[in-house]
CSV table of C-alpha atoms in Angstrom, one decimal:
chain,number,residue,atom,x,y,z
U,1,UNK,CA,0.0,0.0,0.0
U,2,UNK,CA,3.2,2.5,0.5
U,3,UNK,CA,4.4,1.9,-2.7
U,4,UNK,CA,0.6,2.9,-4.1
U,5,UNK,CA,0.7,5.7,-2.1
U,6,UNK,CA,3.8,7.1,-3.2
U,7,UNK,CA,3.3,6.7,-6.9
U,8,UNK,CA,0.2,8.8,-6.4
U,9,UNK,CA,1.6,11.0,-4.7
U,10,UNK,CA,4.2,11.7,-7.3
U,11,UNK,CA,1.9,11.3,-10.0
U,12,UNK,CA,-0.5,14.2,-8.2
U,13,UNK,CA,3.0,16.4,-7.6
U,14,UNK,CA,4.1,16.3,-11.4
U,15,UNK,CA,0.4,16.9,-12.5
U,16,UNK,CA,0.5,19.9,-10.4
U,17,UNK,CA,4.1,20.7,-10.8
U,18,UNK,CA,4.0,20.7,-15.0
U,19,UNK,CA,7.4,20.1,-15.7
U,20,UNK,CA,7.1,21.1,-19.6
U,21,UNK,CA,6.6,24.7,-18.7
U,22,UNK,CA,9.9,26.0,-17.2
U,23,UNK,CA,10.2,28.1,-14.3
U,24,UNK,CA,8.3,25.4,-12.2
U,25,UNK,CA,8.6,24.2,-8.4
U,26,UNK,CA,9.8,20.7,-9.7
U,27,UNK,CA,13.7,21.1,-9.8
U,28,UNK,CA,16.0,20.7,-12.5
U,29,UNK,CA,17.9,17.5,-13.1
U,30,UNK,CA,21.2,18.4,-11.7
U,31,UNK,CA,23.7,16.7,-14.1
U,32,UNK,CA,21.8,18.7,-17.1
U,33,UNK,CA,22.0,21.7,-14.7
U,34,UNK,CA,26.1,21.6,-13.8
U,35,UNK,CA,27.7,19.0,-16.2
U,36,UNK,CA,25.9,20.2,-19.4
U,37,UNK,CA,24.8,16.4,-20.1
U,38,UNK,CA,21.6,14.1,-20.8
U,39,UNK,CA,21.8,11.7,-17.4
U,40,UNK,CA,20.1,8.4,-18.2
U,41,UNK,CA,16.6,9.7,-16.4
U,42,UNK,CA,16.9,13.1,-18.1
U,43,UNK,CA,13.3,13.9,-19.6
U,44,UNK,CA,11.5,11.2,-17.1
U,45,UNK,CA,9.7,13.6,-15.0
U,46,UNK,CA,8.3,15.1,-18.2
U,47,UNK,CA,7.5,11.7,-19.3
U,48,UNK,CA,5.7,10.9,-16.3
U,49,UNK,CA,3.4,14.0,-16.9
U,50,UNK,CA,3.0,13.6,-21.0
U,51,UNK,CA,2.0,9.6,-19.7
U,52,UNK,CA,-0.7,11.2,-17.3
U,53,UNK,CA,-2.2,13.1,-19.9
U,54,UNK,CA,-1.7,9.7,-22.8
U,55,UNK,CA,0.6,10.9,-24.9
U,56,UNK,CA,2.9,8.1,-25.5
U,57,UNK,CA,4.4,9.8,-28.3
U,58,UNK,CA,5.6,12.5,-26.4
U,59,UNK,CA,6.6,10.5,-23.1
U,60,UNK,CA,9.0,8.9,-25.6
U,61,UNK,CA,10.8,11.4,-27.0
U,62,UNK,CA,11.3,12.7,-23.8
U,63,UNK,CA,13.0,9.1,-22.3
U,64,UNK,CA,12.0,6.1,-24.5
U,65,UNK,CA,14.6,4.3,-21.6
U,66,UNK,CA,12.1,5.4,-18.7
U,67,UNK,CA,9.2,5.0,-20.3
U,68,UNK,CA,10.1,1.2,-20.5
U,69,UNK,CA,11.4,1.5,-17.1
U,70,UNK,CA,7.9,2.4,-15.9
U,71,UNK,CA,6.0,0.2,-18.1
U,72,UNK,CA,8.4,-2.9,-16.3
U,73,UNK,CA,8.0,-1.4,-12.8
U,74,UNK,CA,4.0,-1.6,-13.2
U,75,UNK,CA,4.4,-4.9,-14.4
U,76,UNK,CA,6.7,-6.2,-11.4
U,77,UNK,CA,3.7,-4.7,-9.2
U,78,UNK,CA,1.2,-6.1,-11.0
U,79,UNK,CA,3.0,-9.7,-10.8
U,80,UNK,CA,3.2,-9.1,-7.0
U,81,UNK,CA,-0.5,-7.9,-6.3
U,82,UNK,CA,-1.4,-11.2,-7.9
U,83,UNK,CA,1.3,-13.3,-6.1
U,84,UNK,CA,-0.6,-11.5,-3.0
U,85,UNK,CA,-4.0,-12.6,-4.0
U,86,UNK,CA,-2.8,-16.5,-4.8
U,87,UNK,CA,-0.7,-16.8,-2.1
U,88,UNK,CA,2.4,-17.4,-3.8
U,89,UNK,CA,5.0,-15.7,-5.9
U,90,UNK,CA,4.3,-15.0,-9.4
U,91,UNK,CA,7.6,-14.8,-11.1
U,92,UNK,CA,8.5,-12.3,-13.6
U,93,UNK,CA,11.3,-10.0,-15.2
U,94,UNK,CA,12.5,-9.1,-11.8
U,95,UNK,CA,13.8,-12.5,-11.1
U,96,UNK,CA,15.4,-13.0,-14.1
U,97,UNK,CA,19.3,-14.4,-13.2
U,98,UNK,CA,20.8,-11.5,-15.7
U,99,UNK,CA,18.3,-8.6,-14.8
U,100,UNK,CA,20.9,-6.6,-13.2
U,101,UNK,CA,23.1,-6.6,-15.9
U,102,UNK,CA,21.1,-6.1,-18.3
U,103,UNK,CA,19.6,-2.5,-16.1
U,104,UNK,CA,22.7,-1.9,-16.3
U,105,UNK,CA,24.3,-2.5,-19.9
U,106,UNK,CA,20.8,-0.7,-21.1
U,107,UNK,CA,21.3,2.1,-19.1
U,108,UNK,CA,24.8,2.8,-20.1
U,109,UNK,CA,24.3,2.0,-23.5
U,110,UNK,CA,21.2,4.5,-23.1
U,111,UNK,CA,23.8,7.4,-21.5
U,112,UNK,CA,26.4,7.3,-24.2
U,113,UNK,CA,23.6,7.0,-27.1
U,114,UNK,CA,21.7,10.1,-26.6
U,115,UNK,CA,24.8,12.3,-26.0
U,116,UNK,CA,26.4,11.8,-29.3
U,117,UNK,CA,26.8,14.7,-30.6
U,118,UNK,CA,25.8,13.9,-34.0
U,119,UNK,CA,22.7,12.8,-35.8
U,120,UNK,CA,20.3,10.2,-35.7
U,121,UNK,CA,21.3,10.3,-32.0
U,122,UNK,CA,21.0,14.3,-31.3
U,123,UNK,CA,17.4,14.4,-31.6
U,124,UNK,CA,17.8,11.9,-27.9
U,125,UNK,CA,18.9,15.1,-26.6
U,126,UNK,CA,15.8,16.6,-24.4
């Protein structure tokens, strides 16, 4: 119930907080701020909002990488309400032996990708 809680709370704080339109109360992401850089969750706030309102198209462009992020983290809860209701675990992505890893190696690969400076892969830039 906490972690149904939270998500509407954040979901309620970036529909109020509008991070498309600048000069909001939702901060910055600092590594775009000081380092001049697209971190990996750069654009997932906005994301977040353009999802809330069911534009997919736009939630992508912002971070295609946290879109899918959300889309597996609703999934893993999904999986566990279930496991809750039968009694026993339900396994999914989550317990995969190489889930880690591959978080990791997408995430990376994600980082490097939409900071080349040179097209297709500018247009990652947000």
């Amino acid at each position: 119930m906490l972690g149904v809680g939270a998500a509407a709370a954040v979901s309620a704080i970036v529909l109020v907080g509008d991070p498309t339109t600048p000069g909001g109360f939702l901060p910055p992401c600092p590594t775009k701020t000081f380092l001049h850089i697209d971190c990996p969750g750069c654009g997932s706030t906005r994301a977040l909002y353009s999802l809330l309102h069911g534009d997919i198209q736009a939630a992508l462009a912002y971070n295609a990488l946290g879109v899918i992020a959300m889309v597996l983290l609703v999934t893993a809860f999904v999986a566990h309400v279930i496991g809750l209701w039968r009694g026993r675990t339900v396994r999914s992505w989550q317990h995969w032996r190489y889930t880690p890893m591959i978080a990791l190696v997408a995430t990376s690969i994600w980082f490097v990708v939409r900071n080349l400076p040179f097209a297709p892969f500018s247009s990652l830039k947000v």
